[in-house]
PDB file of C-alpha atoms in Angstrom:
ATOM      1  CA  MET T   1      20.431 -17.856 -46.754  1.00 54.00           C
ATOM      2  CA  ASN T   2      22.068 -20.073 -44.143  1.00 73.00           C
ATOM      3  CA  SER T   3      20.690 -17.891 -41.375  1.00 75.00           C
ATOM      4  CA  GLU T   4      17.189 -18.116 -42.870  1.00 79.00           C
ATOM      5  CA  LEU T   5      17.375 -21.908 -42.957  1.00 81.00           C
ATOM      6  CA  PHE T   6      18.157 -21.973 -39.242  1.00 81.00           C
ATOM      7  CA  LEU T   7      15.246 -19.613 -38.608  1.00 81.00           C
ATOM      8  CA  ILE T   8      12.862 -21.875 -40.544  1.00 84.00           C
ATOM      9  CA  ALA T   9      14.186 -24.921 -38.672  1.00 84.00           C
ATOM     10  CA  ALA T  10      13.670 -23.175 -35.312  1.00 82.00           C
ATOM     11  CA  TYR T  11      10.088 -22.229 -36.103  1.00 84.00           C
ATOM     12  CA  ALA T  12       9.406 -25.719 -37.482  1.00 85.00           C
ATOM     13  CA  ILE T  13      10.641 -27.199 -34.199  1.00 84.00           C
ATOM     14  CA  ILE T  14       8.537 -24.777 -32.135  1.00 84.00           C
ATOM     15  CA  TRP T  15       5.373 -25.438 -34.141  1.00 82.00           C
ATOM     16  CA  GLY T  16       6.027 -29.138 -34.533  1.00 84.00           C
ATOM     17  CA  GLY T  17       6.692 -29.473 -30.810  1.00 83.00           C
ATOM     18  CA  LEU T  18       3.715 -27.408 -29.719  1.00 83.00           C
ATOM     19  CA  PHE T  19       1.220 -28.971 -32.141  1.00 82.00           C
ATOM     20  CA  GLY T  20       2.517 -32.436 -31.326  1.00 85.00           C
ATOM     21  CA  TYR T  21       2.094 -31.787 -27.621  1.00 84.00           C
ATOM     22  CA  VAL T  22      -1.365 -30.230 -27.991  1.00 84.00           C
ATOM     23  CA  PHE T  23      -2.578 -33.174 -30.118  1.00 84.00           C
ATOM     24  CA  PHE T  24      -1.030 -35.683 -27.725  1.00 86.00           C
ATOM     25  CA  ALA T  25      -2.742 -33.953 -24.777  1.00 84.00           C
ATOM     26  CA  ALA T  26      -6.129 -33.798 -26.533  1.00 84.00           C
ATOM     27  CA  GLY T  27      -5.900 -37.424 -27.708  1.00 87.00           C
ATOM     28  CA  ARG T  28      -4.889 -38.713 -24.290  1.00 87.00           C
ATOM     29  CA  ARG T  29      -7.810 -36.883 -22.679  1.00 86.00           C
ATOM     30  CA  GLN T  30     -10.279 -38.412 -25.132  1.00 88.00           C
ATOM     31  CA  VAL T  31      -8.895 -41.903 -24.554  1.00 90.00           C
ATOM     32  CA  LEU T  32      -9.160 -41.480 -20.784  1.00 90.00           C
ATOM     33  CA  ALA T  33     -12.691 -40.047 -21.000  1.00 90.00           C
ATOM     34  CA  GLY T  34     -13.688 -43.104 -23.058  1.00 91.00           C
ATOM     35  CA  ARG T  35     -12.149 -45.450 -20.517  1.00 90.00           C
ATOM     36  CA  VAL T  36     -13.957 -43.737 -17.654  1.00 90.00           C
ATOM     37  CA  ARG T  37     -17.259 -44.161 -19.517  1.00 91.00           C
ATOM     38  CA  ILE T  38     -16.633 -47.855 -20.187  1.00 91.00           C
ATOM     39  CA  LEU T  39     -15.537 -48.552 -16.616  1.00 90.00           C
ATOM     40  CA  GLU T  40     -18.553 -46.731 -15.177  1.00 89.00           C
ATOM     41  CA  GLU T  41     -20.881 -48.744 -17.443  1.00 89.00           C
ATOM     42  CA  LEU T  42     -19.182 -51.978 -16.377  1.00 88.00           C
ATOM     43  CA  ILE T  43     -19.568 -51.089 -12.718  1.00 86.00           C
ATOM     44  CA  SER T  44     -23.223 -50.119 -13.106  1.00 86.00           C
ATOM     45  CA  GLU T  45     -23.939 -53.332 -15.104  1.00 84.00           C
ATOM     46  CA  GLN T  46     -22.275 -55.353 -12.414  1.00 79.00           C
ATOM     47  CA  GLY T  47     -24.300 -53.536  -9.774  1.00 75.00           C
ATOM     48  CA  ALA T  48     -27.552 -54.250 -11.668  1.00 72.00           C
ATOM     49  CA  GLY T  49     -26.661 -57.923 -12.090  1.00 66.00           C
ATOM     50  CA  LYS T  50     -26.236 -58.508  -8.379  1.00 61.00           C
TER      51      LYS T  50
ATOM     52  CA  MET U   1     -21.660 -20.289 -20.636  1.00 66.00           C
ATOM     53  CA  THR U   2     -20.734 -24.002 -20.882  1.00 72.00           C
ATOM     54  CA  SER U   3     -17.161 -25.088 -20.210  1.00 70.00           C
ATOM     55  CA  SER U   4     -16.771 -26.465 -23.755  1.00 74.00           C
ATOM     56  CA  LEU U   5     -17.846 -23.133 -25.280  1.00 80.00           C
ATOM     57  CA  ARG U   6     -15.495 -21.272 -22.935  1.00 79.00           C
ATOM     58  CA  GLU U   7     -12.716 -23.644 -24.000  1.00 77.00           C
ATOM     59  CA  LYS U   8     -13.433 -23.036 -27.692  1.00 80.00           C
ATOM     60  CA  ILE U   9     -13.347 -19.263 -27.151  1.00 84.00           C
ATOM     61  CA  CYS U  10     -10.004 -19.547 -25.324  1.00 81.00           C
ATOM     62  CA  ILE U  11      -8.539 -21.768 -28.080  1.00 83.00           C
ATOM     63  CA  SER U  12      -9.697 -19.315 -30.782  1.00 86.00           C
ATOM     64  CA  LEU U  13      -8.260 -16.393 -28.813  1.00 87.00           C
ATOM     65  CA  ALA U  14      -4.910 -18.167 -28.409  1.00 85.00           C
ATOM     66  CA  GLY U  15      -4.883 -19.023 -32.134  1.00 86.00           C
ATOM     67  CA  LEU U  16      -5.629 -15.422 -33.069  1.00 90.00           C
ATOM     68  CA  LEU U  17      -2.882 -14.160 -30.742  1.00 90.00           C
ATOM     69  CA  PHE U  18      -0.393 -16.592 -32.262  1.00 87.00           C
ATOM     70  CA  MET U  19      -1.239 -15.518 -35.801  1.00 89.00           C
ATOM     71  CA  THR U  20      -0.804 -11.873 -34.773  1.00 92.00           C
ATOM     72  CA  ALA U  21       2.513 -12.737 -33.105  1.00 90.00           C
ATOM     73  CA  ILE U  22       3.779 -14.544 -36.237  1.00 89.00           C
ATOM     74  CA  TYR U  23       2.740 -11.622 -38.442  1.00 90.00           C
ATOM     75  CA  MET U  24       4.510  -9.188 -36.140  1.00 91.00           C
ATOM     76  CA  VAL U  25       7.677 -11.317 -35.928  1.00 89.00           C
ATOM     77  CA  PHE U  26       8.064 -11.661 -39.697  1.00 88.00           C
ATOM     78  CA  VAL U  27       6.512  -8.455 -41.032  1.00 89.00           C
ATOM     79  CA  TYR U  28       6.241  -5.769 -38.343  1.00 90.00           C
ATOM     80  CA  ALA U  29       9.455  -6.217 -36.335  1.00 87.00           C
ATOM     81  CA  PRO U  30      12.599  -4.875 -38.016  1.00 87.00           C
ATOM     82  CA  THR U  31      15.452  -7.204 -38.923  1.00 85.00           C
ATOM     83  CA  GLU U  32      18.359  -6.892 -36.529  1.00 84.00           C
ATOM     84  CA  ARG U  33      21.418  -5.247 -38.102  1.00 83.00           C
ATOM     85  CA  VAL U  34      24.209  -7.570 -36.899  1.00 83.00           C
ATOM     86  CA  MET U  35      22.576 -11.009 -36.697  1.00 84.00           C
ATOM     87  CA  GLY U  36      20.097 -10.621 -39.560  1.00 82.00           C
ATOM     88  CA  PRO U  37      16.907 -12.726 -39.861  1.00 84.00           C
ATOM     89  CA  ILE U  38      18.096 -15.393 -37.395  1.00 85.00           C
ATOM     90  CA  GLN U  39      17.466 -12.908 -34.557  1.00 86.00           C
ATOM     91  CA  LYS U  40      13.733 -13.433 -35.169  1.00 87.00           C
ATOM     92  CA  ILE U  41      14.022 -16.697 -33.216  1.00 88.00           C
ATOM     93  CA  PHE U  42      14.391 -14.450 -30.167  1.00 89.00           C
ATOM     94  CA  TYR U  43      10.652 -13.595 -29.810  1.00 90.00           C
ATOM     95  CA  PHE U  44       9.559 -17.197 -29.398  1.00 91.00           C
ATOM     96  CA  HIS U  45      12.774 -18.338 -27.698  1.00 92.00           C
ATOM     97  CA  LEU U  46      12.387 -15.794 -24.883  1.00 92.00           C
ATOM     98  CA  SER U  47       8.619 -16.360 -24.638  1.00 93.00           C
ATOM     99  CA  CYS U  48       9.193 -20.110 -24.263  1.00 93.00           C
ATOM    100  CA  ALA U  49      11.826 -19.416 -21.576  1.00 94.00           C
ATOM    101  CA  LEU U  50       9.529 -17.150 -19.566  1.00 93.00           C
ATOM    102  CA  VAL U  51       6.654 -19.635 -19.821  1.00 95.00           C
ATOM    103  CA  THR U  52       9.077 -22.309 -18.575  1.00 95.00           C
ATOM    104  CA  PHE U  53       9.800 -20.214 -15.480  1.00 95.00           C
ATOM    105  CA  LEU U  54       6.067 -19.656 -14.977  1.00 96.00           C
ATOM    106  CA  SER U  55       5.443 -23.420 -15.182  1.00 96.00           C
ATOM    107  CA  PHE U  56       8.115 -24.303 -12.665  1.00 96.00           C
ATOM    108  CA  PHE U  57       6.990 -21.506 -10.366  1.00 97.00           C
ATOM    109  CA  THR U  58       3.437 -22.919 -10.487  1.00 96.00           C
ATOM    110  CA  ALA U  59       4.844 -26.380  -9.708  1.00 96.00           C
ATOM    111  CA  PHE U  60       6.835 -24.876  -6.810  1.00 97.00           C
ATOM    112  CA  VAL U  61       3.760 -23.163  -5.322  1.00 97.00           C
ATOM    113  CA  SER U  62       1.590 -26.272  -5.878  1.00 96.00           C
ATOM    114  CA  ALA U  63       4.206 -28.404  -4.117  1.00 96.00           C
ATOM    115  CA  ILE U  64       4.222 -26.124  -1.059  1.00 96.00           C
ATOM    116  CA  VAL U  65       0.411 -26.028  -0.931  1.00 96.00           C
ATOM    117  CA  TYR U  66       0.276 -29.821  -1.316  1.00 95.00           C
ATOM    118  CA  LEU U  67       2.687 -30.354   1.574  1.00 95.00           C
ATOM    119  CA  ILE U  68       0.535 -28.065   3.756  1.00 95.00           C
ATOM    120  CA  LYS U  69      -2.958 -29.237   2.738  1.00 92.00           C
ATOM    121  CA  LYS U  70      -2.237 -32.808   1.540  1.00 90.00           C
ATOM    122  CA  ASP U  71      -4.885 -32.381  -1.148  1.00 90.00           C
ATOM    123  CA  LEU U  72      -4.065 -34.439  -4.271  1.00 90.00           C
ATOM    124  CA  LYS U  73      -5.447 -31.814  -6.652  1.00 92.00           C
ATOM    125  CA  TRP U  74      -2.319 -29.731  -5.924  1.00 94.00           C
ATOM    126  CA  ASP U  75      -0.133 -32.704  -6.801  1.00 94.00           C
ATOM    127  CA  ILE U  76      -1.986 -33.011 -10.123  1.00 94.00           C
ATOM    128  CA  LEU U  77      -1.556 -29.292 -10.809  1.00 95.00           C
ATOM    129  CA  GLY U  78       2.161 -29.589  -9.993  1.00 95.00           C
ATOM    130  CA  ALA U  79       2.627 -32.596 -12.299  1.00 95.00           C
ATOM    131  CA  ALA U  80       0.808 -30.817 -15.144  1.00 95.00           C
ATOM    132  CA  SER U  81       2.951 -27.679 -14.689  1.00 96.00           C
ATOM    133  CA  VAL U  82       6.193 -29.653 -14.650  1.00 96.00           C
ATOM    134  CA  GLU U  83       5.186 -31.539 -17.795  1.00 94.00           C
ATOM    135  CA  ILE U  84       4.385 -28.326 -19.666  1.00 94.00           C
ATOM    136  CA  GLY U  85       7.537 -26.680 -18.307  1.00 95.00           C
ATOM    137  CA  LEU U  86       9.618 -29.570 -19.585  1.00 94.00           C
ATOM    138  CA  VAL U  87       8.109 -29.294 -23.084  1.00 93.00           C
ATOM    139  CA  PHE U  88       8.911 -25.575 -23.162  1.00 94.00           C
ATOM    140  CA  THR U  89      12.440 -26.111 -21.752  1.00 95.00           C
ATOM    141  CA  THR U  90      13.078 -28.568 -24.593  1.00 93.00           C
ATOM    142  CA  LEU U  91      11.890 -25.942 -27.096  1.00 92.00           C
ATOM    143  CA  VAL U  92      14.102 -23.288 -25.457  1.00 94.00           C
ATOM    144  CA  LEU U  93      17.169 -25.545 -25.684  1.00 94.00           C
ATOM    145  CA  ALA U  94      16.420 -26.591 -29.282  1.00 91.00           C
ATOM    146  CA  THR U  95      15.775 -23.062 -30.563  1.00 90.00           C
ATOM    147  CA  GLY U  96      18.781 -21.768 -28.609  1.00 91.00           C
ATOM    148  CA  MET U  97      21.019 -24.306 -30.338  1.00 91.00           C
ATOM    149  CA  LEU U  98      19.636 -23.332 -33.748  1.00 87.00           C
ATOM    150  CA  TRP U  99      20.277 -19.690 -32.939  1.00 88.00           C
ATOM    151  CA  GLY U 100      23.754 -20.397 -31.553  1.00 88.00           C
ATOM    152  CA  ARG U 101      25.022 -22.304 -34.592  1.00 86.00           C
ATOM    153  CA  PRO U 102      25.009 -19.375 -37.080  1.00 85.00           C
ATOM    154  CA  VAL U 103      25.751 -16.679 -34.463  1.00 86.00           C
ATOM    155  CA  TRP U 104      28.347 -18.335 -32.189  1.00 86.00           C
ATOM    156  CA  ASN U 105      29.445 -20.914 -34.764  1.00 86.00           C
ATOM    157  CA  ALA U 106      28.678 -23.687 -32.265  1.00 87.00           C
ATOM    158  CA  TRP U 107      25.611 -25.805 -31.567  1.00 89.00           C
ATOM    159  CA  TRP U 108      26.434 -25.951 -27.899  1.00 90.00           C
ATOM    160  CA  THR U 109      28.879 -24.304 -25.519  1.00 89.00           C
ATOM    161  CA  TRP U 110      29.242 -24.872 -21.756  1.00 91.00           C
ATOM    162  CA  ASP U 111      28.219 -21.312 -21.054  1.00 89.00           C
ATOM    163  CA  PRO U 112      26.628 -20.706 -17.578  1.00 90.00           C
ATOM    164  CA  ARG U 113      23.187 -19.907 -19.056  1.00 92.00           C
ATOM    165  CA  LEU U 114      23.154 -22.980 -21.286  1.00 93.00           C
ATOM    166  CA  THR U 115      24.564 -25.292 -18.651  1.00 93.00           C
ATOM    167  CA  THR U 116      22.122 -24.213 -15.928  1.00 94.00           C
ATOM    168  CA  SER U 117      19.234 -24.559 -18.424  1.00 94.00           C
ATOM    169  CA  LEU U 118      20.331 -28.094 -19.260  1.00 95.00           C
ATOM    170  CA  ILE U 119      20.536 -28.889 -15.532  1.00 95.00           C
ATOM    171  CA  LEU U 120      16.972 -27.548 -15.188  1.00 95.00           C
ATOM    172  CA  TRP U 121      15.858 -29.913 -17.951  1.00 95.00           C
ATOM    173  CA  PHE U 122      17.493 -32.877 -16.190  1.00 96.00           C
ATOM    174  CA  ILE U 123      16.020 -31.954 -12.777  1.00 95.00           C
ATOM    175  CA  TYR U 124      12.469 -31.789 -14.063  1.00 94.00           C
ATOM    176  CA  GLY U 125      13.035 -34.782 -16.345  1.00 94.00           C
ATOM    177  CA  SER U 126      13.917 -36.786 -13.227  1.00 94.00           C
ATOM    178  CA  TYR U 127      10.611 -35.614 -11.713  1.00 94.00           C
ATOM    179  CA  PHE U 128       8.792 -37.968 -14.093  1.00 92.00           C
ATOM    180  CA  ILE U 129      11.199 -40.833 -13.437  1.00 93.00           C
ATOM    181  CA  LEU U 130      10.434 -40.374  -9.741  1.00 93.00           C
ATOM    182  CA  ARG U 131       6.714 -40.110 -10.437  1.00 91.00           C
ATOM    183  CA  SER U 132       6.585 -43.362 -12.334  1.00 90.00           C
ATOM    184  CA  SER U 133       8.751 -45.248  -9.846  1.00 91.00           C
ATOM    185  CA  VAL U 134       6.611 -44.815  -6.706  1.00 88.00           C
ATOM    186  CA  ASP U 135       3.310 -46.708  -6.565  1.00 83.00           C
ATOM    187  CA  ARG U 136       1.630 -45.262  -3.497  1.00 87.00           C
ATOM    188  CA  GLN U 137      -0.139 -42.060  -4.469  1.00 85.00           C
ATOM    189  CA  GLU U 138       0.450 -40.079  -1.263  1.00 89.00           C
ATOM    190  CA  LYS U 139       4.097 -41.088  -1.002  1.00 92.00           C
ATOM    191  CA  ARG U 140       4.661 -40.243  -4.661  1.00 92.00           C
ATOM    192  CA  ALA U 141       3.007 -36.854  -4.239  1.00 94.00           C
ATOM    193  CA  VAL U 142       5.244 -35.998  -1.252  1.00 95.00           C
ATOM    194  CA  PHE U 143       8.450 -37.063  -3.058  1.00 95.00           C
ATOM    195  CA  CYS U 144       7.468 -35.119  -6.189  1.00 94.00           C
ATOM    196  CA  ALA U 145       6.554 -32.036  -4.146  1.00 95.00           C
ATOM    197  CA  VAL U 146       9.967 -32.079  -2.469  1.00 96.00           C
ATOM    198  CA  LEU U 147      11.714 -32.452  -5.835  1.00 95.00           C
ATOM    199  CA  ALA U 148       9.649 -29.602  -7.317  1.00 95.00           C
ATOM    200  CA  ILE U 149      10.658 -27.331  -4.418  1.00 96.00           C
ATOM    201  CA  VAL U 150      14.343 -28.294  -4.488  1.00 94.00           C
ATOM    202  CA  GLY U 151      14.440 -28.178  -8.305  1.00 93.00           C
ATOM    203  CA  PHE U 152      13.047 -24.663  -8.339  1.00 94.00           C
ATOM    204  CA  VAL U 153      16.333 -23.440  -6.815  1.00 94.00           C
ATOM    205  CA  ASP U 154      17.804 -23.722 -10.310  1.00 92.00           C
ATOM    206  CA  VAL U 155      15.238 -21.341 -11.864  1.00 93.00           C
ATOM    207  CA  PRO U 156      16.628 -18.080 -10.373  1.00 93.00           C
ATOM    208  CA  ILE U 157      20.136 -19.420 -11.080  1.00 93.00           C
ATOM    209  CA  VAL U 158      19.220 -19.809 -14.779  1.00 92.00           C
ATOM    210  CA  PHE U 159      17.736 -16.307 -14.824  1.00 90.00           C
ATOM    211  CA  LEU U 160      20.702 -14.681 -13.073  1.00 90.00           C
ATOM    212  CA  SER U 161      23.451 -16.788 -14.704  1.00 88.00           C
ATOM    213  CA  ALA U 162      23.932 -14.374 -17.612  1.00 85.00           C
ATOM    214  CA  ARG U 163      24.092 -11.458 -15.161  1.00 85.00           C
ATOM    215  CA  LEU U 164      26.315 -12.973 -12.475  1.00 86.00           C
ATOM    216  CA  TRP U 165      28.911 -14.822 -14.530  1.00 85.00           C
ATOM    217  CA  ARG U 166      30.902 -14.023 -17.639  1.00 82.00           C
ATOM    218  CA  THR U 167      28.833 -15.360 -20.498  1.00 81.00           C
ATOM    219  CA  ILE U 168      28.339 -15.049 -24.237  1.00 81.00           C
ATOM    220  CA  HIS U 169      24.561 -15.314 -23.876  1.00 84.00           C
ATOM    221  CA  PRO U 170      22.991 -11.884 -24.500  1.00 80.00           C
ATOM    222  CA  VAL U 171      21.089 -10.124 -21.704  1.00 79.00           C
ATOM    223  CA  VAL U 172      18.231  -8.126 -23.206  1.00 75.00           C
ATOM    224  CA  ILE U 173      16.144  -7.250 -20.171  1.00 72.00           C
ATOM    225  CA  ARG U 174      18.123  -5.296 -17.625  1.00 72.00           C
ATOM    226  CA  ALA U 175      16.890  -3.479 -14.534  1.00 69.00           C
ATOM    227  CA  GLY U 176      14.668  -0.671 -15.804  1.00 69.00           C
ATOM    228  CA  SER U 177      15.450  -1.000 -19.518  1.00 73.00           C
ATOM    229  CA  ILE U 178      15.149  -3.290 -22.539  1.00 74.00           C
ATOM    230  CA  ASP U 179      17.889  -2.963 -25.175  1.00 76.00           C
ATOM    231  CA  MET U 180      15.612  -3.157 -28.225  1.00 82.00           C
ATOM    232  CA  ALA U 181      13.744  -1.043 -30.759  1.00 85.00           C
ATOM    233  CA  PRO U 182      10.126  -0.174 -29.735  1.00 88.00           C
ATOM    234  CA  ALA U 183       8.663  -2.330 -32.564  1.00 90.00           C
ATOM    235  CA  MET U 184      10.688  -5.292 -31.275  1.00 90.00           C
ATOM    236  CA  ILE U 185       9.423  -4.729 -27.720  1.00 90.00           C
ATOM    237  CA  THR U 186       5.792  -4.633 -28.927  1.00 92.00           C
ATOM    238  CA  THR U 187       6.317  -7.863 -30.895  1.00 92.00           C
ATOM    239  CA  LEU U 188       7.904  -9.508 -27.870  1.00 92.00           C
ATOM    240  CA  ILE U 189       4.960  -8.491 -25.654  1.00 92.00           C
ATOM    241  CA  VAL U 190       2.418  -9.916 -28.136  1.00 93.00           C
ATOM    242  CA  ALA U 191       4.406 -13.175 -28.401  1.00 93.00           C
ATOM    243  CA  LEU U 192       4.598 -13.345 -24.606  1.00 93.00           C
ATOM    244  CA  ILE U 193       0.823 -12.877 -24.224  1.00 94.00           C
ATOM    245  CA  ALA U 194       0.192 -15.566 -26.884  1.00 92.00           C
ATOM    246  CA  PHE U 195       2.492 -18.048 -25.142  1.00 92.00           C
ATOM    247  CA  THR U 196       1.035 -17.299 -21.703  1.00 93.00           C
ATOM    248  CA  CYS U 197      -2.461 -17.850 -23.114  1.00 91.00           C
ATOM    249  CA  LEU U 198      -1.380 -21.193 -24.605  1.00 90.00           C
ATOM    250  CA  TRP U 199       0.280 -22.127 -21.329  1.00 92.00           C
ATOM    251  CA  GLY U 200      -2.962 -21.463 -19.406  1.00 91.00           C
ATOM    252  CA  LEU U 201      -4.940 -23.583 -21.860  1.00 89.00           C
ATOM    253  CA  LEU U 202      -2.431 -26.428 -21.719  1.00 90.00           C
ATOM    254  CA  LEU U 203      -2.330 -26.341 -17.939  1.00 93.00           C
ATOM    255  CA  TYR U 204      -6.116 -26.541 -17.763  1.00 90.00           C
ATOM    256  CA  GLN U 205      -6.198 -29.419 -20.259  1.00 88.00           C
ATOM    257  CA  ARG U 206      -3.403 -31.418 -18.636  1.00 91.00           C
ATOM    258  CA  THR U 207      -4.821 -30.942 -15.136  1.00 93.00           C
ATOM    259  CA  ARG U 208      -8.161 -32.311 -16.347  1.00 90.00           C
ATOM    260  CA  THR U 209      -6.427 -35.210 -18.116  1.00 91.00           C
ATOM    261  CA  LEU U 210      -4.418 -36.174 -15.041  1.00 91.00           C
ATOM    262  CA  THR U 211      -7.591 -35.972 -12.937  1.00 92.00           C
ATOM    263  CA  LEU U 212      -9.260 -38.340 -15.428  1.00 91.00           C
ATOM    264  CA  ALA U 213      -6.258 -40.697 -15.211  1.00 90.00           C
ATOM    265  CA  GLY U 214      -6.708 -40.762 -11.432  1.00 88.00           C
ATOM    266  CA  ARG U 215     -10.410 -41.546 -11.872  1.00 89.00           C
ATOM    267  CA  VAL U 216      -9.558 -44.414 -14.277  1.00 91.00           C
ATOM    268  CA  ARG U 217      -7.171 -45.895 -11.679  1.00 87.00           C
ATOM    269  CA  LEU U 218      -9.855 -45.617  -9.001  1.00 87.00           C
ATOM    270  CA  LEU U 219     -12.538 -47.266 -11.163  1.00 89.00           C
ATOM    271  CA  GLU U 220     -10.143 -50.053 -12.190  1.00 88.00           C
ATOM    272  CA  ARG U 221      -9.371 -50.737  -8.548  1.00 85.00           C
ATOM    273  CA  GLN U 222     -13.083 -50.733  -7.801  1.00 84.00           C
ATOM    274  CA  LEU U 223     -13.679 -53.296 -10.559  1.00 82.00           C
ATOM    275  CA  ASP U 224     -10.747 -55.452  -9.416  1.00 79.00           C
ATOM    276  CA  GLY U 225     -12.111 -55.370  -5.894  1.00 75.00           C
ATOM    277  CA  GLU U 226     -15.469 -56.547  -7.134  1.00 58.00           C
ATOM    278  CA  GLY U 227     -13.898 -59.505  -8.913  1.00 50.00           C
ATOM    279  CA  ILE U 228     -14.105 -58.751 -12.640  1.00 46.00           C
TER     280      ILE U 228
END
C-alpha cells in the first residue's frame, strides 16, 4: 500500500509538472502574441497620424 | 498543410503515445518481484532523464553554433532547450526521491548519481540567473553559450557516475544488454518515444515563444524611440 502511494505521488508530480509547464508555455505564447499585435497596431496608428 | 494543423496532429500523436505508454506501464508491463509496484516509476523516471540529456545536448550544440555564427536564433534555441531540460531534471529528481524513500528508506542520499544530478540542476538553474542579469542581448547570448558548453561537462559525468563509482543507484542499461524482461523493455521504448515527442513539441513551442518575446522587446524599443 505504502509503495503504491509513492507511485501515485510520483505520477501526480510528473503529470502535474508537465501539464503545468505545457499550460504555462501555451499561455505565455498567447499573451506575447497579443502584445505583438497591440504594439504593431500602435506603431501603424502612429505612422498614419504623422 | 498549415502549421497550426501540423501542430494539432503532433499534439494528438503525443497524447496518443502517452496514453499508450500509461496503459503499458500499468497493465502490460509486469510488476517487478523485489520492489513491487513502485518500480513502475522507472519508465517515466528514465525517460525524463534521457530527455534531460537530449535537452542539454541541444543547448550545447546550439551554444557552439551561436559562438561560430553569432545568429541569435541559436541563442533562443539554446535557452528553450535549457528551460525544458531544467523542467525534466526537476521531475527526475522528484520522482527519484519518491522512488528512493520506499526502496532505500531515504528521501535523499549523497550518492554520486544523485549528487551529480543535483549539480546539473544548479548549473542550468544558474543559466537563467545569468540570462536575466545581463541586459545587452549579444553579451548575454555569449555568456549563456559559454555556460551551456561548460555546464554540459556534467552530463556525461551524471551518465557515467553509476558506472565509475560505487553507488546504490541501479544501472539498467549496460554495454550491449538491458537487465529487464522483454515486456518492460517494450514499455520503456514506448515511454521514451512519447517523451521525445513531447520534448520536440515543447522545444518548438518555447522557441517560438522566446522569438515572440524578442519581437515584443524590439517593438517596445521602436515605440519608445518614437516617443510614445
